[in-house]
Amino acid sequence: MTAMVTRACDIVLLGPPGAGKGTQAKRLAAAFELLHVSTGDLLRDEIARRTELGSEAKAFMVKGELVPDELVGKMLMGLLHSQAASGGCVYDGYPRTTAQAALLDGVLAELARRIDAVLFIGVPDEVIISRMDGRRSCSECGAVFHLTGNPPRQDGVCDACGGALGQREDDRAEVVVERLRVYRHYTQPLLDLYRHRGNLTEVDGLGGVDEVFGRLRAALESCRR
Ligand code: AP5
């Protein structure tokens, strides 16, 4: 009898704000039985729970700036070493700086793992702006919709839990401009880093949610356990 080989699989999703990372990360995590690790969601949860870390992070997030690497790293360390993450993760919004990329490499090396794939979701600026402008998130469970691209069944009401849908504070036009600037300055250079390592796949983020998911899934077939 042949023993079934299972191994952890770690996937980084990169892309500009509003590209669809969160939407696709949830689906990939479900399809490949991985933990969805969204630093944006974790930080918003810290803010909602009024923790000290949340209040420090909020001051940066409302302006569209990055939360300092040390704060984000502190928040993530326990999670990455936890049993929940032992089968591998889809990282959504992490890493965002070269220092964060080095930290993730280090943690995975300690766990005898490595980044298996980096997927970049490419979307032109005009589509990014319209995706963030039309985004509505559930105040209760965090589910994400779009007014035209991925509308809820009932206006203003979450399909998943019936909670109220609202706009994210950092989706205001002036904050979006800053988030795009920050992305280009700090996060875009990671594309070269991963391209140089040979594990970057660029995926067209245009088209419907299912269509984009199909492209990502195809790019990841080699990670299936
Ligand atoms: P974070 O929440 O990570 O924001 P982001 O990276 O800017 O990404 P978004 O959440 O805006 O977009 P997304 O790509 O996930 O798109 P989504 O799937 O929602 O971070 C927020 C802030 O936290 C940062 O600015 C920073 O301050 C801080 N932070 C987080 N991580 C950090 C870190 N590591 N270090 C330091 N600071 C950190 O889709 C967008 C919309 O489009 C939705 O409405 C969706 O329904 C719709 N949509 C998606 N796909 C499609 C499609 N194919 N067709 C039509 N509509 C679509």
PDB file of C-alpha atoms and ligand atoms in Angstrom:
ATOM      1  CA  MET A   1       0.000   0.000   0.000  1.00  0.00           C
ATOM      2  CA  THR A   2       1.374   3.449  -0.902  1.00  0.00           C
ATOM      3  CA  ALA A   3       1.353   6.035   1.859  1.00  0.00           C
ATOM      4  CA  MET A   4      -0.443   9.237   0.886  1.00  0.00           C
ATOM      5  CA  VAL A   5       2.013  12.134   0.851  1.00  0.00           C
ATOM      6  CA  THR A   6       0.618  15.359   2.220  1.00  0.00           C
ATOM      7  CA  ARG A   7       2.588  18.531   2.635  1.00  0.00           C
ATOM      8  CA  ALA A   8       1.905  22.104   3.517  1.00  0.00           C
ATOM      9  CA  CYS A   9       1.480  24.551   0.665  1.00  0.00           C
ATOM     10  CA  ASP A  10       2.116  28.275   1.067  1.00  0.00           C
ATOM     11  CA  ILE A  11       0.851  30.729  -1.522  1.00  0.00           C
ATOM     12  CA  VAL A  12       1.342  34.497  -1.624  1.00  0.00           C
ATOM     13  CA  LEU A  13      -1.227  36.618  -3.455  1.00  0.00           C
ATOM     14  CA  LEU A  14       0.106  39.967  -4.625  1.00  0.00           C
ATOM     15  CA  GLY A  15      -1.696  42.795  -6.363  1.00  0.00           C
ATOM     16  CA  PRO A  16      -2.687  46.412  -5.996  1.00  0.00           C
ATOM     17  CA  PRO A  17      -5.379  47.457  -3.518  1.00  0.00           C
ATOM     18  CA  GLY A  18      -8.791  46.403  -4.804  1.00  0.00           C
ATOM     19  CA  ALA A  19      -7.382  43.887  -7.315  1.00  0.00           C
ATOM     20  CA  GLY A  20      -9.481  41.079  -5.832  1.00  0.00           C
ATOM     21  CA  LYS A  21      -6.918  39.431  -3.527  1.00  0.00           C
ATOM     22  CA  GLY A  22      -9.340  38.944  -0.632  1.00  0.00           C
ATOM     23  CA  THR A  23     -12.149  37.671  -2.863  1.00  0.00           C
ATOM     24  CA  GLN A  24      -9.875  35.116  -4.516  1.00  0.00           C
ATOM     25  CA  ALA A  25      -7.879  34.203  -1.396  1.00  0.00           C
ATOM     26  CA  LYS A  26     -11.066  32.991   0.339  1.00  0.00           C
ATOM     27  CA  ARG A  27     -11.904  30.776  -2.620  1.00  0.00           C
ATOM     28  CA  LEU A  28      -8.385  29.419  -3.001  1.00  0.00           C
ATOM     29  CA  ALA A  29      -8.182  28.669   0.706  1.00  0.00           C
ATOM     30  CA  ALA A  30     -11.428  26.695   0.496  1.00  0.00           C
ATOM     31  CA  ALA A  31     -10.455  24.863  -2.691  1.00  0.00           C
ATOM     32  CA  PHE A  32      -6.968  23.864  -1.512  1.00  0.00           C
ATOM     33  CA  GLU A  33      -7.831  23.461   2.195  1.00  0.00           C
ATOM     34  CA  LEU A  34      -5.431  26.192   3.280  1.00  0.00           C
ATOM     35  CA  LEU A  35      -5.715  28.869   5.941  1.00  0.00           C
ATOM     36  CA  HIS A  36      -6.628  32.317   4.584  1.00  0.00           C
ATOM     37  CA  VAL A  37      -4.269  34.819   6.225  1.00  0.00           C
ATOM     38  CA  SER A  38      -5.363  38.394   5.503  1.00  0.00           C
ATOM     39  CA  THR A  39      -3.381  40.981   7.441  1.00  0.00           C
ATOM     40  CA  GLY A  40      -5.974  43.627   6.477  1.00  0.00           C
ATOM     41  CA  ASP A  41      -8.785  41.517   8.021  1.00  0.00           C
ATOM     42  CA  LEU A  42      -6.677  40.718  11.101  1.00  0.00           C
ATOM     43  CA  LEU A  43      -5.924  44.417  11.611  1.00  0.00           C
ATOM     44  CA  ARG A  44      -9.588  45.397  11.141  1.00  0.00           C
ATOM     45  CA  ASP A  45     -10.488  42.747  13.706  1.00  0.00           C
ATOM     46  CA  GLU A  46      -7.962  44.246  16.170  1.00  0.00           C
ATOM     47  CA  ILE A  47      -9.589  47.651  15.584  1.00  0.00           C
ATOM     48  CA  ALA A  48     -13.110  46.256  16.088  1.00  0.00           C
ATOM     49  CA  ARG A  49     -12.003  44.622  19.368  1.00  0.00           C
ATOM     50  CA  ARG A  50     -10.428  47.937  20.455  1.00  0.00           C
ATOM     51  CA  THR A  51      -7.080  46.347  21.276  1.00  0.00           C
ATOM     52  CA  GLU A  52      -3.940  48.403  21.800  1.00  0.00           C
ATOM     53  CA  LEU A  53      -2.510  47.032  18.543  1.00  0.00           C
ATOM     54  CA  GLY A  54      -5.758  47.957  16.777  1.00  0.00           C
ATOM     55  CA  SER A  55      -5.663  51.523  17.983  1.00  0.00           C
ATOM     56  CA  GLU A  56      -2.003  51.905  16.915  1.00  0.00           C
ATOM     57  CA  ALA A  57      -2.747  50.351  13.504  1.00  0.00           C
ATOM     58  CA  LYS A  58      -5.842  52.465  12.860  1.00  0.00           C
ATOM     59  CA  ALA A  59      -3.831  55.683  12.864  1.00  0.00           C
ATOM     60  CA  PHE A  60      -1.902  54.406   9.803  1.00  0.00           C
ATOM     61  CA  MET A  61      -4.751  52.614   8.033  1.00  0.00           C
ATOM     62  CA  VAL A  62      -7.141  55.596   7.882  1.00  0.00           C
ATOM     63  CA  LYS A  63      -4.458  57.546   6.032  1.00  0.00           C
ATOM     64  CA  GLY A  64      -3.716  54.706   3.609  1.00  0.00           C
ATOM     65  CA  GLU A  65      -0.230  54.167   5.059  1.00  0.00           C
ATOM     66  CA  LEU A  66       1.345  50.837   5.928  1.00  0.00           C
ATOM     67  CA  VAL A  67       1.194  49.682   9.521  1.00  0.00           C
ATOM     68  CA  PRO A  68       4.821  49.329  10.750  1.00  0.00           C
ATOM     69  CA  ASP A  69       6.436  45.952  10.003  1.00  0.00           C
ATOM     70  CA  GLU A  70       7.058  45.161  13.701  1.00  0.00           C
ATOM     71  CA  LEU A  71       3.369  45.574  14.616  1.00  0.00           C
ATOM     72  CA  VAL A  72       2.149  43.387  11.760  1.00  0.00           C
ATOM     73  CA  GLY A  73       4.867  40.806  12.443  1.00  0.00           C
ATOM     74  CA  LYS A  74       3.911  40.633  16.124  1.00  0.00           C
ATOM     75  CA  MET A  75       0.278  40.061  15.185  1.00  0.00           C
ATOM     76  CA  LEU A  76       1.133  37.259  12.739  1.00  0.00           C
ATOM     77  CA  MET A  77       3.781  35.221  14.550  1.00  0.00           C
ATOM     78  CA  GLY A  78       1.477  33.215  16.806  1.00  0.00           C
ATOM     79  CA  LEU A  79      -0.907  32.484  13.952  1.00  0.00           C
ATOM     80  CA  LEU A  80       1.807  31.205  11.606  1.00  0.00           C
ATOM     81  CA  HIS A  81       3.103  28.822  14.249  1.00  0.00           C
ATOM     82  CA  SER A  82      -0.383  27.583  15.118  1.00  0.00           C
ATOM     83  CA  GLN A  83      -1.954  24.243  14.276  1.00  0.00           C
ATOM     84  CA  ALA A  84      -4.497  26.062  12.064  1.00  0.00           C
ATOM     85  CA  ALA A  85      -1.674  27.171   9.754  1.00  0.00           C
ATOM     86  CA  SER A  86       0.181  23.855   9.728  1.00  0.00           C
ATOM     87  CA  GLY A  87      -1.346  22.679   6.423  1.00  0.00           C
ATOM     88  CA  GLY A  88      -0.234  25.876   4.671  1.00  0.00           C
ATOM     89  CA  CYS A  89      -1.709  29.299   4.006  1.00  0.00           C
ATOM     90  CA  VAL A  90      -2.869  31.718   1.358  1.00  0.00           C
ATOM     91  CA  TYR A  91      -1.272  35.052   2.299  1.00  0.00           C
ATOM     92  CA  ASP A  92      -3.431  37.999   1.261  1.00  0.00           C
ATOM     93  CA  GLY A  93      -1.881  41.432   1.841  1.00  0.00           C
ATOM     94  CA  TYR A  94       1.327  39.967   3.297  1.00  0.00           C
ATOM     95  CA  PRO A  95       4.178  40.477   2.639  1.00  0.00           C
ATOM     96  CA  ARG A  96       3.998  44.132   1.614  1.00  0.00           C
ATOM     97  CA  THR A  97       7.611  45.202   2.155  1.00  0.00           C
ATOM     98  CA  THR A  98      10.974  43.527   1.613  1.00  0.00           C
ATOM     99  CA  ALA A  99      11.396  43.283   5.406  1.00  0.00           C
ATOM    100  CA  GLN A 100       8.068  41.411   5.656  1.00  0.00           C
ATOM    101  CA  ALA A 101       9.126  39.109   2.802  1.00  0.00           C
ATOM    102  CA  ALA A 102      12.330  38.260   4.701  1.00  0.00           C
ATOM    103  CA  LEU A 103      10.369  37.616   7.908  1.00  0.00           C
ATOM    104  CA  LEU A 104       7.963  35.262   6.134  1.00  0.00           C
ATOM    105  CA  ASP A 105      10.857  33.344   4.548  1.00  0.00           C
ATOM    106  CA  GLY A 106      12.441  33.005   7.994  1.00  0.00           C
ATOM    107  CA  VAL A 107       9.290  31.727   9.703  1.00  0.00           C
ATOM    108  CA  LEU A 108       8.579  29.233   6.935  1.00  0.00           C
ATOM    109  CA  ALA A 109      12.202  28.015   7.041  1.00  0.00           C
ATOM    110  CA  GLU A 110      11.835  27.366  10.796  1.00  0.00           C
ATOM    111  CA  LEU A 111       8.797  25.252   9.943  1.00  0.00           C
ATOM    112  CA  ALA A 112      10.699  23.432   7.163  1.00  0.00           C
ATOM    113  CA  ARG A 113       8.440  25.076   4.555  1.00  0.00           C
ATOM    114  CA  ARG A 114       8.874  27.652   1.830  1.00  0.00           C
ATOM    115  CA  ILE A 115       6.707  29.800  -0.416  1.00  0.00           C
ATOM    116  CA  ASP A 116       5.459  27.443  -3.114  1.00  0.00           C
ATOM    117  CA  ALA A 117       3.893  30.015  -5.411  1.00  0.00           C
ATOM    118  CA  VAL A 118       3.433  33.760  -5.721  1.00  0.00           C
ATOM    119  CA  LEU A 119       0.460  34.856  -7.790  1.00  0.00           C
ATOM    120  CA  PHE A 120       0.151  38.453  -8.942  1.00  0.00           C
ATOM    121  CA  ILE A 121      -3.362  39.612  -9.830  1.00  0.00           C
ATOM    122  CA  GLY A 122      -2.926  42.353 -12.431  1.00  0.00           C
ATOM    123  CA  VAL A 123      -5.689  44.935 -12.895  1.00  0.00           C
ATOM    124  CA  PRO A 124      -5.443  48.397 -14.546  1.00  0.00           C
ATOM    125  CA  ASP A 125      -5.861  51.527 -12.399  1.00  0.00           C
ATOM    126  CA  GLU A 126      -9.318  52.492 -13.684  1.00  0.00           C
ATOM    127  CA  VAL A 127     -10.697  49.067 -12.711  1.00  0.00           C
ATOM    128  CA  ILE A 128      -9.005  49.236  -9.284  1.00  0.00           C
ATOM    129  CA  ILE A 129     -10.697  52.575  -8.590  1.00  0.00           C
ATOM    130  CA  SER A 130     -14.099  51.266  -9.649  1.00  0.00           C
ATOM    131  CA  ARG A 131     -13.676  48.049  -7.590  1.00  0.00           C
ATOM    132  CA  MET A 132     -12.870  50.008  -4.440  1.00  0.00           C
ATOM    133  CA  ASP A 133     -15.584  52.582  -5.099  1.00  0.00           C
ATOM    134  CA  GLY A 134     -18.240  49.864  -5.424  1.00  0.00           C
ATOM    135  CA  ARG A 135     -16.969  47.616  -2.612  1.00  0.00           C
ATOM    136  CA  ARG A 136     -19.371  47.016   0.265  1.00  0.00           C
ATOM    137  CA  SER A 137     -18.348  44.942   3.313  1.00  0.00           C
ATOM    138  CA  CYS A 138     -20.452  43.317   6.003  1.00  0.00           C
ATOM    139  CA  SER A 139     -20.141  44.990   9.387  1.00  0.00           C
ATOM    140  CA  GLU A 140     -20.822  41.633  11.094  1.00  0.00           C
ATOM    141  CA  CYS A 141     -18.921  38.889   9.247  1.00  0.00           C
ATOM    142  CA  GLY A 142     -16.649  40.880   6.903  1.00  0.00           C
ATOM    143  CA  ALA A 143     -18.016  39.293   3.681  1.00  0.00           C
ATOM    144  CA  VAL A 144     -17.184  41.454   0.664  1.00  0.00           C
ATOM    145  CA  PHE A 145     -19.493  42.422  -2.222  1.00  0.00           C
ATOM    146  CA  HIS A 146     -19.438  44.853  -5.128  1.00  0.00           C
ATOM    147  CA  LEU A 147     -22.414  46.973  -6.169  1.00  0.00           C
ATOM    148  CA  THR A 148     -22.228  45.782  -9.786  1.00  0.00           C
ATOM    149  CA  GLY A 149     -19.476  43.111 -10.044  1.00  0.00           C
ATOM    150  CA  ASN A 150     -20.585  40.902  -7.154  1.00  0.00           C
ATOM    151  CA  PRO A 151     -23.847  42.351  -5.784  1.00  0.00           C
ATOM    152  CA  PRO A 152     -25.647  41.044  -2.681  1.00  0.00           C
ATOM    153  CA  ARG A 153     -29.057  39.454  -3.310  1.00  0.00           C
ATOM    154  CA  GLN A 154     -30.706  42.250  -1.335  1.00  0.00           C
ATOM    155  CA  ASP A 155     -29.407  45.854  -1.394  1.00  0.00           C
ATOM    156  CA  GLY A 156     -27.356  46.717   1.690  1.00  0.00           C
ATOM    157  CA  VAL A 157     -27.759  43.277   3.299  1.00  0.00           C
ATOM    158  CA  CYS A 158     -25.090  40.570   3.613  1.00  0.00           C
ATOM    159  CA  ASP A 159     -25.980  37.284   1.850  1.00  0.00           C
ATOM    160  CA  ALA A 160     -23.992  35.293   4.400  1.00  0.00           C
ATOM    161  CA  CYS A 161     -25.288  36.606   7.737  1.00  0.00           C
ATOM    162  CA  GLY A 162     -27.904  39.320   7.091  1.00  0.00           C
ATOM    163  CA  GLY A 163     -25.601  42.030   8.546  1.00  0.00           C
ATOM    164  CA  ALA A 164     -25.550  45.615   7.239  1.00  0.00           C
ATOM    165  CA  LEU A 165     -23.208  46.397   4.325  1.00  0.00           C
ATOM    166  CA  GLY A 166     -21.109  49.543   4.357  1.00  0.00           C
ATOM    167  CA  GLN A 167     -18.123  51.205   2.698  1.00  0.00           C
ATOM    168  CA  ARG A 168     -14.633  50.796   4.158  1.00  0.00           C
ATOM    169  CA  GLU A 169     -13.230  54.000   5.628  1.00  0.00           C
ATOM    170  CA  ASP A 170     -10.045  53.636   3.571  1.00  0.00           C
ATOM    171  CA  ASP A 171     -11.995  53.329   0.284  1.00  0.00           C
ATOM    172  CA  ARG A 172     -12.561  57.102   0.254  1.00  0.00           C
ATOM    173  CA  ALA A 173     -11.067  58.603  -2.949  1.00  0.00           C
ATOM    174  CA  GLU A 174      -8.248  60.567  -1.246  1.00  0.00           C
ATOM    175  CA  VAL A 175      -7.144  57.528   0.789  1.00  0.00           C
ATOM    176  CA  VAL A 176      -7.238  55.293  -2.299  1.00  0.00           C
ATOM    177  CA  VAL A 177      -4.746  57.631  -4.022  1.00  0.00           C
ATOM    178  CA  GLU A 178      -2.354  57.250  -1.074  1.00  0.00           C
ATOM    179  CA  ARG A 179      -2.828  53.451  -0.921  1.00  0.00           C
ATOM    180  CA  LEU A 180      -1.891  53.200  -4.597  1.00  0.00           C
ATOM    181  CA  ARG A 181       1.203  55.363  -4.031  1.00  0.00           C
ATOM    182  CA  VAL A 182       2.245  53.252  -1.047  1.00  0.00           C
ATOM    183  CA  TYR A 183       1.639  50.040  -3.011  1.00  0.00           C
ATOM    184  CA  ARG A 184       3.875  51.224  -5.873  1.00  0.00           C
ATOM    185  CA  HIS A 185       6.631  52.363  -3.571  1.00  0.00           C
ATOM    186  CA  TYR A 186       6.796  49.508  -1.050  1.00  0.00           C
ATOM    187  CA  THR A 187       5.018  46.456  -2.455  1.00  0.00           C
ATOM    188  CA  GLN A 188       5.572  46.537  -6.213  1.00  0.00           C
ATOM    189  CA  PRO A 189       9.344  45.900  -5.746  1.00  0.00           C
ATOM    190  CA  LEU A 190       8.414  42.463  -4.327  1.00  0.00           C
ATOM    191  CA  LEU A 191       7.395  41.449  -7.839  1.00  0.00           C
ATOM    192  CA  ASP A 192      11.036  41.674  -8.931  1.00  0.00           C
ATOM    193  CA  LEU A 193      12.163  39.765  -5.853  1.00  0.00           C
ATOM    194  CA  TYR A 194       9.845  36.809  -6.548  1.00  0.00           C
ATOM    195  CA  ARG A 195      10.296  37.010 -10.327  1.00  0.00           C
ATOM    196  CA  HIS A 196      14.024  36.712  -9.776  1.00  0.00           C
ATOM    197  CA  ARG A 197      13.437  33.594  -7.633  1.00  0.00           C
ATOM    198  CA  GLY A 198      11.349  32.086 -10.410  1.00  0.00           C
ATOM    199  CA  ASN A 199       8.151  31.527  -8.443  1.00  0.00           C
ATOM    200  CA  LEU A 200       6.024  34.460  -9.663  1.00  0.00           C
ATOM    201  CA  THR A 201       3.030  33.841 -11.927  1.00  0.00           C
ATOM    202  CA  GLU A 202       1.172  36.858 -13.295  1.00  0.00           C
ATOM    203  CA  VAL A 203      -2.557  36.328 -13.688  1.00  0.00           C
ATOM    204  CA  ASP A 204      -4.982  38.591 -15.550  1.00  0.00           C
ATOM    205  CA  GLY A 205      -7.412  39.975 -12.935  1.00  0.00           C
ATOM    206  CA  LEU A 206      -9.938  41.259 -15.468  1.00  0.00           C
ATOM    207  CA  GLY A 207     -13.228  39.469 -15.965  1.00  0.00           C
ATOM    208  CA  GLY A 208     -15.716  37.994 -13.527  1.00  0.00           C
ATOM    209  CA  VAL A 209     -14.831  36.519 -10.129  1.00  0.00           C
ATOM    210  CA  ASP A 210     -15.274  32.929 -11.423  1.00  0.00           C
ATOM    211  CA  GLU A 211     -13.161  33.585 -14.485  1.00  0.00           C
ATOM    212  CA  VAL A 212     -10.257  35.009 -12.460  1.00  0.00           C
ATOM    213  CA  PHE A 213     -10.562  32.154  -9.958  1.00  0.00           C
ATOM    214  CA  GLY A 214     -10.267  29.636 -12.819  1.00  0.00           C
ATOM    215  CA  ARG A 215      -6.980  31.228 -13.917  1.00  0.00           C
ATOM    216  CA  LEU A 216      -5.561  31.233 -10.380  1.00  0.00           C
ATOM    217  CA  ARG A 217      -6.630  27.677  -9.757  1.00  0.00           C
ATOM    218  CA  ALA A 218      -4.996  26.520 -12.978  1.00  0.00           C
ATOM    219  CA  ALA A 219      -1.766  28.255 -11.943  1.00  0.00           C
ATOM    220  CA  LEU A 220      -1.841  26.406  -8.626  1.00  0.00           C
ATOM    221  CA  GLU A 221      -2.599  22.862  -9.679  1.00  0.00           C
ATOM    222  CA  SER A 222       0.985  21.875  -8.859  1.00  0.00           C
ATOM    223  CA  CYS A 223       0.363  22.735  -5.193  1.00  0.00           C
ATOM    224  CA  ARG A 224      -2.561  20.348  -4.799  1.00  0.00           C
ATOM    225  CA  ARG A 225      -1.875  17.776  -2.133  1.00  0.00           C
TER     226      ARG A 225
HETATM  227  P1  AP5 B   1      -5.985  45.328   2.971  1.00  0.00           P
HETATM  228  O1  AP5 B   1      -7.313  45.079   3.530  1.00  0.00           O
HETATM  229  O2  AP5 B   1      -5.057  44.208   2.756  1.00  0.00           O
HETATM  230  O3  AP5 B   1      -6.208  46.170   1.644  1.00  0.00           O
HETATM  231  P2  AP5 B   1      -5.547  46.054   0.189  1.00  0.00           P
HETATM  232  O4  AP5 B   1      -4.345  45.215   0.008  1.00  0.00           O
HETATM  233  O5  AP5 B   1      -5.369  47.466  -0.181  1.00  0.00           O
HETATM  234  O6  AP5 B   1      -6.545  45.245  -0.582  1.00  0.00           O
HETATM  235  P3  AP5 B   1      -8.067  45.432  -0.554  1.00  0.00           P
HETATM  236  O7  AP5 B   1      -8.643  44.710   0.630  1.00  0.00           O
HETATM  237  O8  AP5 B   1      -8.423  46.877  -0.720  1.00  0.00           O
HETATM  238  O9  AP5 B   1      -8.496  44.762  -1.917  1.00  0.00           O
HETATM  239  P4  AP5 B   1      -8.429  43.275  -2.429  1.00  0.00           P
HETATM  240  O10 AP5 B   1      -7.326  43.127  -3.427  1.00  0.00           O
HETATM  241  O11 AP5 B   1      -8.473  42.303  -1.307  1.00  0.00           O
HETATM  242  O12 AP5 B   1      -9.788  43.261  -3.248  1.00  0.00           O
HETATM  243  P5  AP5 B   1     -11.233  42.643  -2.873  1.00  0.00           P
HETATM  244  O13 AP5 B   1     -11.202  41.168  -3.033  1.00  0.00           O
HETATM  245  O14 AP5 B   1     -11.756  43.215  -1.614  1.00  0.00           O
HETATM  246  O15 AP5 B   1      -5.199  46.401   3.862  1.00  0.00           O
HETATM  247  C1  AP5 B   1      -5.828  47.567   4.343  1.00  0.00           C
HETATM  248  C2  AP5 B   1      -4.815  48.401   5.118  1.00  0.00           C
HETATM  249  O16 AP5 B   1      -4.296  47.631   6.222  1.00  0.00           O
HETATM  250  C3  AP5 B   1      -3.565  48.801   4.319  1.00  0.00           C
HETATM  251  O17 AP5 B   1      -3.774  49.998   3.590  1.00  0.00           O
HETATM  252  C4  AP5 B   1      -2.548  48.995   5.457  1.00  0.00           C
HETATM  253  O18 AP5 B   1      -2.763  50.209   6.126  1.00  0.00           O
HETATM  254  C5  AP5 B   1      -2.918  47.870   6.418  1.00  0.00           C
HETATM  255  N1  AP5 B   1      -2.182  46.627   6.155  1.00  0.00           N
HETATM  256  C6  AP5 B   1      -2.709  45.434   5.739  1.00  0.00           C
HETATM  257  N2  AP5 B   1      -1.749  44.522   5.606  1.00  0.00           N
HETATM  258  C7  AP5 B   1      -0.586  45.134   5.931  1.00  0.00           C
HETATM  259  C8  AP5 B   1       0.774  44.706   5.980  1.00  0.00           C
HETATM  260  N3  AP5 B   1       1.112  43.453   5.614  1.00  0.00           N
HETATM  261  N4  AP5 B   1       1.709  45.602   6.353  1.00  0.00           N
HETATM  262  C9  AP5 B   1       1.375  46.864   6.707  1.00  0.00           C
HETATM  263  N5  AP5 B   1       0.113  47.345   6.680  1.00  0.00           N
HETATM  264  C10 AP5 B   1      -0.857  46.479   6.303  1.00  0.00           C
HETATM  265  O19 AP5 B   1     -12.047  43.242  -4.125  1.00  0.00           O
HETATM  266  C11 AP5 B   1     -12.304  44.628  -4.253  1.00  0.00           C
HETATM  267  C12 AP5 B   1     -13.739  44.818  -4.765  1.00  0.00           C
HETATM  268  O20 AP5 B   1     -13.830  44.328  -6.097  1.00  0.00           O
HETATM  269  C13 AP5 B   1     -14.809  44.070  -3.950  1.00  0.00           C
HETATM  270  O21 AP5 B   1     -15.973  44.841  -3.941  1.00  0.00           O
HETATM  271  C14 AP5 B   1     -15.046  42.767  -4.750  1.00  0.00           C
HETATM  272  O22 AP5 B   1     -16.365  42.260  -4.578  1.00  0.00           O
HETATM  273  C15 AP5 B   1     -14.825  43.265  -6.173  1.00  0.00           C
HETATM  274  N6  AP5 B   1     -14.265  42.273  -7.061  1.00  0.00           N
HETATM  275  C16 AP5 B   1     -13.236  41.428  -6.793  1.00  0.00           C
HETATM  276  N7  AP5 B   1     -12.959  40.682  -7.885  1.00  0.00           N
HETATM  277  C17 AP5 B   1     -13.831  41.091  -8.842  1.00  0.00           C
HETATM  278  C18 AP5 B   1     -14.043  40.687 -10.204  1.00  0.00           C
HETATM  279  N8  AP5 B   1     -13.286  39.732 -10.782  1.00  0.00           N
HETATM  280  N9  AP5 B   1     -15.013  41.321 -10.900  1.00  0.00           N
HETATM  281  C19 AP5 B   1     -15.781  42.278 -10.335  1.00  0.00           C
HETATM  282  N10 AP5 B   1     -15.654  42.691  -9.041  1.00  0.00           N
HETATM  283  C20 AP5 B   1     -14.668  42.096  -8.312  1.00  0.00           C
END
